[in-house]
Tab-separated table of C-alpha atoms and ligand atoms in Angstrom:
chain	number	residue	atom	x	y	z
A	1	MET	CA	8.798	16.313	46.735
A	2	SER	CA	10.424	14.480	43.643
A	3	THR	CA	13.130	16.509	41.672
A	4	ILE	CA	13.877	15.789	37.834
A	5	THR	CA	17.192	15.817	36.486
A	6	ILE	CA	17.831	16.777	33.234
A	7	ASP	CA	20.286	15.040	30.992
A	8	PRO	CA	21.805	17.764	28.669
A	9	GLN	CA	23.298	14.899	26.691
A	10	ARG	CA	19.453	13.418	26.076
A	11	VAL	CA	18.188	16.978	25.319
A	12	GLU	CA	20.900	17.318	22.223
A	13	ASP	CA	20.638	13.627	21.246
A	14	PHE	CA	16.074	14.223	21.252
A	15	GLU	CA	17.058	18.353	19.123
A	16	GLN	CA	19.078	16.425	16.525
A	17	GLN	CA	16.450	13.319	16.216
A	18	LEU	CA	13.592	15.945	15.894
A	19	VAL	CA	15.944	18.036	13.423
A	20	GLU	CA	16.409	15.081	11.172
A	21	THR	CA	12.869	14.507	11.637
A	22	ILE	CA	11.603	17.736	10.498
A	23	ASN	CA	14.086	17.527	7.549
A	24	HIS	CA	12.943	13.920	5.925
A	25	GLY	CA	9.037	15.224	6.647
A	26	ALA	CA	9.946	18.090	4.162
A	27	LEU	CA	11.866	15.710	1.747
A	28	CYS	CA	9.198	13.641	1.754
A	29	LEU	CA	6.899	16.442	0.028
A	30	MET	CA	9.401	17.063	-2.390
A	31	ILE	CA	10.300	13.563	-3.278
A	32	SER	CA	6.705	12.989	-3.845
A	33	ILE	CA	6.850	16.163	-6.214
A	34	GLY	CA	10.053	14.909	-8.140
A	35	HIS	CA	8.025	11.765	-8.659
A	36	ARG	CA	4.804	13.290	-9.793
A	37	THR	CA	6.633	16.176	-11.948
A	38	GLY	CA	8.755	13.315	-13.643
A	39	LEU	CA	12.019	15.165	-12.413
A	40	PHE	CA	13.810	12.007	-10.940
A	41	ASP	CA	12.955	10.043	-14.394
A	42	THR	CA	14.289	13.357	-16.076
A	43	LEU	CA	17.573	13.715	-14.121
A	44	ALA	CA	18.281	9.903	-14.844
A	45	GLU	CA	18.055	10.208	-18.634
A	46	THR	CA	19.841	13.542	-19.153
A	47	GLY	CA	22.725	12.527	-17.128
A	48	PRO	CA	24.271	16.339	-15.379
A	49	VAL	CA	22.570	18.961	-16.236
A	50	ASP	CA	21.893	22.509	-14.880
A	51	ALA	CA	18.726	23.492	-13.868
A	52	THR	CA	17.808	25.265	-17.163
A	53	ALA	CA	18.382	22.318	-18.815
A	54	LEU	CA	16.304	20.397	-16.163
A	55	ALA	CA	13.551	22.039	-16.266
A	56	GLU	CA	13.157	22.387	-19.813
A	57	HIS	CA	13.552	18.957	-20.299
A	58	ALA	CA	10.845	18.055	-17.603
A	59	GLY	CA	8.538	20.837	-19.055
A	60	LEU	CA	8.520	22.606	-15.897
A	61	ASP	CA	9.179	25.982	-14.415
A	62	GLU	CA	12.550	27.077	-13.771
A	63	ARG	CA	12.098	28.611	-10.672
A	64	TYR	CA	10.256	26.067	-9.184
A	65	VAL	CA	12.929	23.218	-10.090
A	66	LEU	CA	15.759	25.594	-8.977
A	67	GLU	CA	14.208	25.526	-5.568
A	68	TRP	CA	13.438	21.635	-5.554
A	69	LEU	CA	16.970	21.154	-6.534
A	70	GLY	CA	18.088	22.715	-3.506
A	71	ALA	CA	15.783	20.628	-1.270
A	72	MET	CA	17.562	17.519	-3.318
A	73	THR	CA	20.690	18.789	-3.105
A	74	ALA	CA	20.485	19.630	0.593
A	75	GLY	CA	18.854	16.367	1.437
A	76	ARG	CA	21.962	14.426	-0.360
A	77	ILE	CA	19.526	12.802	-2.706
A	78	VAL	CA	20.627	14.763	-5.774
A	79	GLU	CA	24.575	15.435	-6.136
A	80	HIS	CA	25.721	18.956	-7.521
A	81	ASP	CA	29.016	20.017	-8.943
A	82	PRO	CA	28.952	23.999	-7.583
A	83	GLU	CA	31.824	24.336	-10.507
A	84	THR	CA	30.033	23.468	-13.315
A	85	GLY	CA	26.169	23.841	-12.175
A	86	ALA	CA	25.300	20.647	-12.865
A	87	TYR	CA	22.825	18.327	-10.608
A	88	ASP	CA	23.478	14.643	-11.415
A	89	LEU	CA	21.000	11.856	-9.797
A	90	LEU	CA	23.202	8.581	-9.197
A	91	ALA	CA	22.531	5.495	-10.699
A	92	GLU	CA	22.631	3.942	-6.807
A	93	HIS	CA	19.688	6.209	-6.033
A	94	ALA	CA	17.984	6.403	-9.692
A	95	GLN	CA	17.166	2.678	-8.519
A	96	LEU	CA	15.203	3.610	-6.136
A	97	ILE	CA	13.528	6.804	-6.864
A	98	THR	CA	12.645	6.429	-10.719
A	99	ARG	CA	9.944	4.783	-12.811
A	100	HIS	CA	12.401	2.606	-13.938
A	101	ALA	CA	13.413	0.968	-10.230
A	102	ASP	CA	12.379	-2.346	-9.573
A	103	GLN	CA	11.027	-0.581	-6.105
A	104	ASN	CA	10.731	3.095	-6.696
A	105	LEU	CA	10.414	4.484	-2.803
A	106	ALA	CA	9.165	7.581	-4.036
A	107	VAL	CA	5.902	6.167	-4.584
A	108	TYR	CA	5.380	5.893	-1.009
A	109	ALA	CA	6.303	9.554	-0.554
A	110	GLN	CA	3.424	10.343	-2.143
A	111	TYR	CA	1.249	9.091	0.818
A	112	ILE	CA	2.800	11.809	3.119
A	113	PRO	CA	0.967	14.541	1.566
A	114	VAL	CA	-2.132	13.073	0.447
A	115	PHE	CA	-2.686	12.119	4.315
A	116	GLY	CA	-1.427	15.720	5.285
A	117	ALA	CA	-3.792	17.164	3.480
A	118	ASN	CA	-6.202	15.910	5.530
A	119	GLU	CA	-4.557	17.680	9.120
A	120	ASP	CA	-7.756	19.894	9.919
A	121	ASP	CA	-10.312	17.652	9.265
A	122	ILE	CA	-8.248	14.962	11.413
A	123	LEU	CA	-7.944	17.286	14.308
A	124	THR	CA	-11.528	16.988	14.205
A	125	CYS	CA	-11.729	13.730	14.603
A	126	PHE	CA	-9.080	14.031	17.233
A	127	ARG	CA	-11.984	15.883	19.057
A	128	GLU	CA	-15.091	14.662	18.326
A	129	GLY	CA	-14.119	11.323	17.136
A	130	GLY	CA	-15.759	9.409	13.857
A	131	GLY	CA	-13.656	9.540	10.554
A	132	LEU	CA	-12.619	10.511	7.352
A	133	GLY	CA	-14.303	8.861	4.392
A	134	TYR	CA	-12.466	7.625	1.687
A	135	GLU	CA	-13.971	11.035	-0.088
A	136	HIS	CA	-10.919	12.645	1.255
A	137	PHE	CA	-8.460	10.734	-0.557
A	138	PRO	CA	-8.754	11.507	-3.691
A	139	ARG	CA	-5.169	10.236	-5.326
A	140	PHE	CA	-5.586	7.009	-2.986
A	141	HIS	CA	-6.527	4.215	-5.412
A	142	GLU	CA	-3.794	6.085	-8.243
A	143	ILE	CA	-1.348	5.425	-5.383
A	144	MET	CA	-2.173	1.900	-4.045
A	145	GLU	CA	-1.937	1.115	-7.664
A	146	GLU	CA	1.837	2.310	-8.292
A	147	GLU	CA	2.585	0.102	-4.792
A	148	SER	CA	0.859	-2.962	-5.947
A	149	ALA	CA	2.377	-3.038	-9.249
A	150	GLN	CA	5.647	-3.000	-7.342
A	151	ALA	CA	5.199	-4.644	-3.772
A	152	VAL	CA	2.713	-7.798	-5.359
A	153	ILE	CA	2.886	-8.094	-8.962
A	154	PRO	CA	6.433	-8.851	-9.026
A	155	ALA	CA	5.962	-11.229	-5.851
A	156	LEU	CA	2.539	-13.319	-7.199
A	157	HIS	CA	4.325	-15.914	-9.110
A	158	PRO	CA	7.708	-16.465	-7.235
A	159	ARG	CA	6.065	-16.373	-3.479
A	160	ILE	CA	2.706	-15.728	-2.742
A	161	LEU	CA	0.653	-18.028	-5.329
A	162	PRO	CA	3.249	-20.742	-4.502
A	163	LEU	CA	2.152	-20.477	-1.226
A	164	VAL	CA	-0.893	-22.623	-1.870
A	165	PRO	CA	0.726	-25.735	-3.039
A	166	GLY	CA	-0.891	-26.962	-6.124
A	167	LEU	CA	-2.534	-23.027	-6.892
A	168	THR	CA	-1.020	-22.522	-9.944
A	169	ASP	CA	-2.114	-25.929	-11.324
A	170	ARG	CA	-5.275	-25.083	-10.626
A	171	LEU	CA	-5.473	-21.470	-12.060
A	172	GLU	CA	-3.549	-23.119	-15.266
A	173	ARG	CA	-6.595	-25.653	-15.698
A	174	GLY	CA	-8.942	-23.106	-14.621
A	175	ILE	CA	-11.202	-21.990	-11.851
A	176	ARG	CA	-12.967	-19.172	-10.144
A	177	ALA	CA	-11.244	-16.350	-7.962
A	178	VAL	CA	-12.597	-13.006	-6.334
A	179	ASP	CA	-10.362	-10.423	-5.049
A	180	VAL	CA	-11.907	-8.550	-2.221
A	181	GLY	CA	-11.276	-5.036	-2.158
A	182	CYS	CA	-9.432	-5.253	-5.440
A	183	GLY	CA	-8.978	-1.567	-5.450
A	184	ARG	CA	-7.486	-0.125	-9.329
A	185	GLY	CA	-7.368	-4.143	-10.052
A	186	ARG	CA	-3.937	-4.593	-10.607
A	187	ALA	CA	-3.584	-7.744	-8.808
A	188	LEU	CA	-6.557	-9.360	-10.647
A	189	ASN	CA	-5.894	-8.446	-14.053
A	190	GLU	CA	-2.367	-9.332	-14.511
A	191	LEU	CA	-3.374	-12.571	-13.014
A	192	ALA	CA	-6.264	-12.615	-15.849
A	193	SER	CA	-3.755	-12.273	-18.299
A	194	TRP	CA	-1.858	-15.271	-16.796
A	195	TYR	CA	-4.735	-17.789	-16.725
A	196	PRO	CA	-6.752	-17.294	-19.387
A	197	ASN	CA	-8.641	-20.664	-18.337
A	198	SER	CA	-9.725	-19.420	-15.235
A	199	SER	CA	-12.303	-16.448	-14.311
A	200	PHE	CA	-11.891	-13.312	-12.027
A	201	THR	CA	-14.287	-11.235	-10.309
A	202	GLY	CA	-13.287	-7.923	-8.510
A	203	TYR	CA	-14.935	-6.352	-5.663
A	204	ASP	CA	-14.587	-2.533	-4.445
A	205	LEU	CA	-16.134	-0.176	-2.698
A	206	SER	CA	-14.996	2.493	-4.970
A	207	GLU	CA	-17.103	3.409	-8.226
A	208	GLU	CA	-13.898	5.418	-9.385
A	209	ALA	CA	-11.400	2.185	-8.945
A	210	VAL	CA	-14.003	-0.061	-10.347
A	211	ARG	CA	-14.234	2.036	-13.344
A	212	TYR	CA	-10.231	2.177	-13.769
A	213	ALA	CA	-10.212	-1.384	-13.401
A	214	ARG	CA	-13.035	-2.352	-16.053
A	215	GLU	CA	-11.357	-0.256	-18.507
A	216	THR	CA	-7.847	-1.291	-17.816
A	217	ALA	CA	-9.235	-5.028	-18.760
A	218	ALA	CA	-10.877	-3.616	-21.684
A	219	ALA	CA	-7.528	-2.191	-23.032
A	220	ARG	CA	-5.413	-5.189	-22.584
A	221	GLY	CA	-8.674	-7.250	-24.222
A	222	LEU	CA	-9.018	-9.527	-20.986
A	223	ASP	CA	-12.377	-10.525	-21.525
A	224	ASN	CA	-11.923	-13.192	-17.964
A	225	VAL	CA	-12.372	-10.955	-15.403
A	226	ALA	CA	-15.090	-8.597	-14.180
A	227	PHE	CA	-14.832	-5.964	-11.582
A	228	HIS	CA	-18.342	-4.670	-9.706
A	229	ALA	CA	-18.810	-1.203	-7.252
A	230	VAL	CA	-20.039	-3.950	-4.369
A	231	ASP	CA	-19.422	-3.597	-0.487
A	232	ALA	CA	-17.831	-6.897	0.725
A	233	ALA	CA	-19.893	-6.873	3.671
A	234	ARG	CA	-22.632	-8.156	0.805
A	235	LEU	CA	-20.997	-10.161	-0.889
A	236	ALA	CA	-23.621	-13.105	0.107
A	237	GLU	CA	-25.726	-10.848	-1.835
A	238	VAL	CA	-23.759	-11.394	-5.380
A	239	GLU	CA	-22.036	-14.629	-4.733
A	240	GLU	CA	-23.141	-18.079	-4.213
A	241	PRO	CA	-21.998	-20.098	-1.327
A	242	GLY	CA	-18.903	-21.651	-2.465
A	243	ALA	CA	-18.732	-20.344	-5.708
A	244	ALA	CA	-14.690	-19.333	-5.651
A	245	GLN	CA	-12.080	-21.922	-5.112
A	246	LEU	CA	-9.579	-18.818	-4.499
A	247	ILE	CA	-10.369	-15.765	-2.762
A	248	THR	CA	-7.744	-12.795	-2.402
A	249	THR	CA	-7.672	-9.665	-0.123
A	250	PHE	CA	-4.348	-7.244	-0.612
A	251	ASP	CA	-4.140	-5.211	2.298
A	252	ALA	CA	-8.043	-4.892	2.541
A	253	VAL	CA	-8.995	-6.504	5.875
A	254	HIS	CA	-7.646	-3.871	8.451
A	255	ASP	CA	-9.578	-1.080	7.255
A	256	GLN	CA	-12.922	-2.704	6.526
A	257	ALA	CA	-15.871	-0.865	8.610
A	258	ASP	CA	-17.034	-4.628	9.262
A	259	PRO	CA	-13.827	-7.286	8.982
A	260	ASP	CA	-16.555	-10.160	10.677
A	261	ALA	CA	-18.823	-9.399	8.079
A	262	VAL	CA	-16.447	-9.343	5.559
A	263	THR	CA	-14.636	-12.563	6.438
A	264	ARG	CA	-17.910	-14.409	7.241
A	265	ALA	CA	-19.143	-13.358	4.133
A	266	ILE	CA	-15.595	-14.476	2.291
A	267	ARG	CA	-16.024	-17.562	3.971
A	268	ARG	CA	-19.267	-18.671	2.640
A	269	THR	CA	-18.051	-17.754	-0.703
A	270	VAL	CA	-14.892	-20.032	-0.595
A	271	ALA	CA	-15.630	-23.730	-1.774
A	272	ASP	CA	-15.084	-26.045	0.690
A	273	ASP	CA	-11.804	-27.181	-1.256
A	274	GLY	CA	-10.891	-23.946	-1.941
A	275	VAL	CA	-8.866	-21.184	0.249
A	276	TYR	CA	-8.723	-17.524	1.548
A	277	LEU	CA	-5.579	-16.051	0.542
A	278	ALA	CA	-5.427	-12.535	2.263
A	279	GLN	CA	-1.687	-9.888	2.636
A	280	ASP	CA	-2.099	-7.418	5.411
A	281	ILE	CA	0.644	-5.702	7.350
A	282	ASP	CA	2.668	-7.513	9.850
A	283	ALA	CA	2.975	-5.918	13.002
A	284	ALA	CA	2.722	-7.423	16.490
A	285	GLY	CA	0.087	-4.965	17.435
A	286	ASN	CA	1.350	-3.790	20.839
A	287	HIS	CA	3.129	-1.088	20.736
A	288	GLY	CA	5.593	-2.922	23.161
A	289	ASP	CA	6.720	-5.142	20.558
A	290	ASP	CA	6.202	-3.165	17.696
A	291	ILE	CA	8.865	-0.496	18.962
A	292	ASP	CA	11.129	-2.092	16.572
A	293	HIS	CA	8.919	-2.689	13.108
A	294	PRO	CA	10.752	-1.579	10.268
A	295	LEU	CA	7.965	1.175	8.970
A	296	GLY	CA	6.535	1.431	12.206
A	297	PRO	CA	6.163	5.013	12.164
A	298	PHE	CA	4.759	5.084	8.840
A	299	VAL	CA	2.617	2.456	8.972
A	300	PHE	CA	1.008	3.776	12.434
A	301	THR	CA	0.540	7.427	10.734
A	302	ALA	CA	-0.885	5.833	7.535
A	303	SER	CA	-3.759	4.162	9.751
A	304	CYS	CA	-4.406	6.953	11.965
A	305	LEU	CA	-4.780	8.854	8.590
A	306	HIS	CA	-6.427	6.983	6.436
A	307	CYS	CA	-6.928	2.935	7.287
A	308	MET	CA	-8.224	3.642	10.816
A	309	THR	CA	-10.194	6.856	9.839
A	310	VAL	CA	-11.880	5.315	6.877
A	311	SER	CA	-12.978	2.109	8.799
A	312	LEU	CA	-14.776	4.529	12.000
A	313	ALA	CA	-16.097	6.927	9.333
A	314	ALA	CA	-18.674	4.114	8.466
A	315	GLY	CA	-18.999	3.489	11.898
A	316	GLY	CA	-16.536	0.669	12.092
A	317	ALA	CA	-14.014	-1.457	13.630
A	318	GLY	CA	-11.147	0.947	13.327
A	319	TYR	CA	-8.715	-1.877	13.612
A	320	GLY	CA	-6.075	0.108	11.682
A	321	ALA	CA	-3.062	-1.122	9.825
A	322	MET	CA	-0.990	-2.156	13.019
A	323	TRP	CA	-3.609	-4.299	13.740
A	324	GLY	CA	-1.099	-7.589	14.308
A	325	ARG	CA	-1.438	-11.111	13.645
A	326	GLU	CA	-3.370	-12.210	16.498
A	327	ARG	CA	-6.265	-10.685	16.271
A	328	ALA	CA	-6.357	-11.504	12.105
A	329	GLN	CA	-6.154	-14.734	13.195
A	330	THR	CA	-8.737	-14.353	15.619
A	331	LEU	CA	-11.234	-12.848	13.078
A	332	PHE	CA	-10.174	-15.610	10.331
A	333	ALA	CA	-10.821	-18.315	12.966
A	334	ARG	CA	-14.248	-16.564	13.800
A	335	ALA	CA	-15.221	-16.549	10.425
A	336	GLY	CA	-15.536	-20.308	10.042
A	337	PHE	CA	-11.773	-21.197	8.508
A	338	GLU	CA	-10.366	-24.029	10.698
A	339	ASP	CA	-7.355	-23.742	9.374
A	340	VAL	CA	-4.698	-20.746	8.870
A	341	GLU	CA	-1.321	-20.551	8.500
A	342	VAL	CA	0.567	-17.719	8.399
A	343	HIS	CA	3.892	-16.819	6.372
A	344	THR	CA	6.355	-13.944	6.255
A	345	PHE	CA	9.229	-13.785	4.094
A	346	ASP	CA	12.660	-12.337	5.589
A	347	ASP	CA	13.616	-9.233	3.049
A	348	ASP	CA	9.905	-8.291	3.656
A	349	PRO	CA	9.388	-7.646	7.029
A	350	THR	CA	6.396	-5.498	6.166
A	351	ALA	CA	3.871	-8.167	4.805
A	352	VAL	CA	2.112	-10.925	6.058
A	353	PHE	CA	-0.087	-13.618	4.015
A	354	TYR	CA	-2.674	-15.575	5.878
A	355	VAL	CA	-3.644	-18.958	4.390
A	356	CYS	CA	-7.053	-19.515	5.595
A	357	ARG	CA	-9.013	-23.323	4.426
A	358	PRO	CA	-12.344	-23.698	5.571
A	359	GLN	CA	-11.090	-27.349	6.372
A	360	ARG	CA	-8.086	-28.784	8.140
B	1	LIG	C1	-5.712	-0.381	0.638
B	1	LIG	S1	-6.483	-0.778	-0.416
B	1	LIG	C2	-6.143	-2.207	-1.346
B	1	LIG	C3	-6.356	-2.097	-2.540
B	1	LIG	C4	-6.008	-3.090	-3.406
B	1	LIG	N1	-6.248	-4.610	-2.937
B	1	LIG	C5	-4.350	-3.071	-3.907
B	1	LIG	O1	-3.907	-4.344	-2.988
B	1	LIG	O2	-3.778	-1.762	-4.418
B	1	LIG	C6	-8.353	-0.945	0.215
B	1	LIG	C7	-9.165	-1.249	-0.783
B	1	LIG	O3	-10.566	-1.871	-0.010
B	1	LIG	C8	-11.346	-1.167	-0.593
B	1	LIG	N2	-12.828	-1.393	0.382
B	1	LIG	C9	-12.799	-0.896	1.799
B	1	LIG	N3	-13.834	-1.255	2.008
B	1	LIG	C10	-14.573	-2.054	1.446
B	1	LIG	C11	-15.605	-2.632	1.413
B	1	LIG	N4	-16.475	-3.185	2.589
B	1	LIG	N5	-15.975	-3.100	0.584
B	1	LIG	C12	-15.242	-3.393	-0.735
B	1	LIG	N6	-13.878	-3.049	-1.199
B	1	LIG	C13	-13.675	-2.211	0.336
B	1	LIG	C14	-10.928	0.307	-0.893
B	1	LIG	O4	-11.872	1.120	-1.773
B	1	LIG	C15	-9.688	-0.198	-1.206
B	1	LIG	O5	-9.730	-0.016	-2.468
């Protein structure tokens, strides 16, 4: 009979790890609230203030603001001076948690309550299989748009478009570009405004996201971009073969119900001298190698509670966000892309770009 020896130090270390995890999980909820209420922005604008003044400036209930400040202070996000009663958001922190920030990490904290809200229904999926469709995620497109605005848009010119030599020249001269799974159209509207000689079409399953994208395009006076609520697996019904010189997907393949149908349809639509540029989450695709993924716990959670489940809800493949490079490359090759280049950037270890060409 084997006996298990318990290492008390390991127990203590794990207890510490769990306590920190629970604290950080709770803080994510409060960071999301701080973002949505504008409390971080208000605090950055006012400088050191007491709870009463902060609540007044933000137009919020003081009692709730005070309790939120308690969590922010205990979480070392906001500084508190017990002498004066003032709360302060350090400039260094404001750079990462306000709407003025280049990378506002509070945007990502919003996913935690959005995913957590479905816990009861996800429990049913754990027991019975199946999935939860997009209708279970009412704020998803809104958050995704905020993410796209800071993660994709600023990288388009300096990094993403140059992955395809000559692409910006072709866009300047005028080509047809299609974005599949365009969400609220943030990237496509931006591209349309930069390249007036080119024409752009965005497709997404979501009527709500497409309506928003159209309204934004109209408000910006863009007449070279159109958005349609279409299932990308049925792209062949709305696009002629070879009709686009550029097709993009930004984080829109791994959560497909039928990734093969979508990538085959993309291959059919892209011109022989064109290119398909796909951004996805970088991962090895196996738990052993992904243990050191910088956002591993977050992405696996997001995948289980969103990306994988929306695909399974439609009877789909359920690849999940951590599907990995190998499966992605195999998928693109199976769709008929003869040449698939893989690109990453050292300072963004979570994103991978596939440049897929019909011919070598
Ligand atoms: C993770 S979001 C990315 C959205 C957008 N590309 C961005 O970066 O903000 C994936 C998008 O793919 C869309 N989508 C999923 N399956 C689709 C399908 N079969 N046809 C069209 N759009 C689809 C979803 O509605 C969602 O907007």
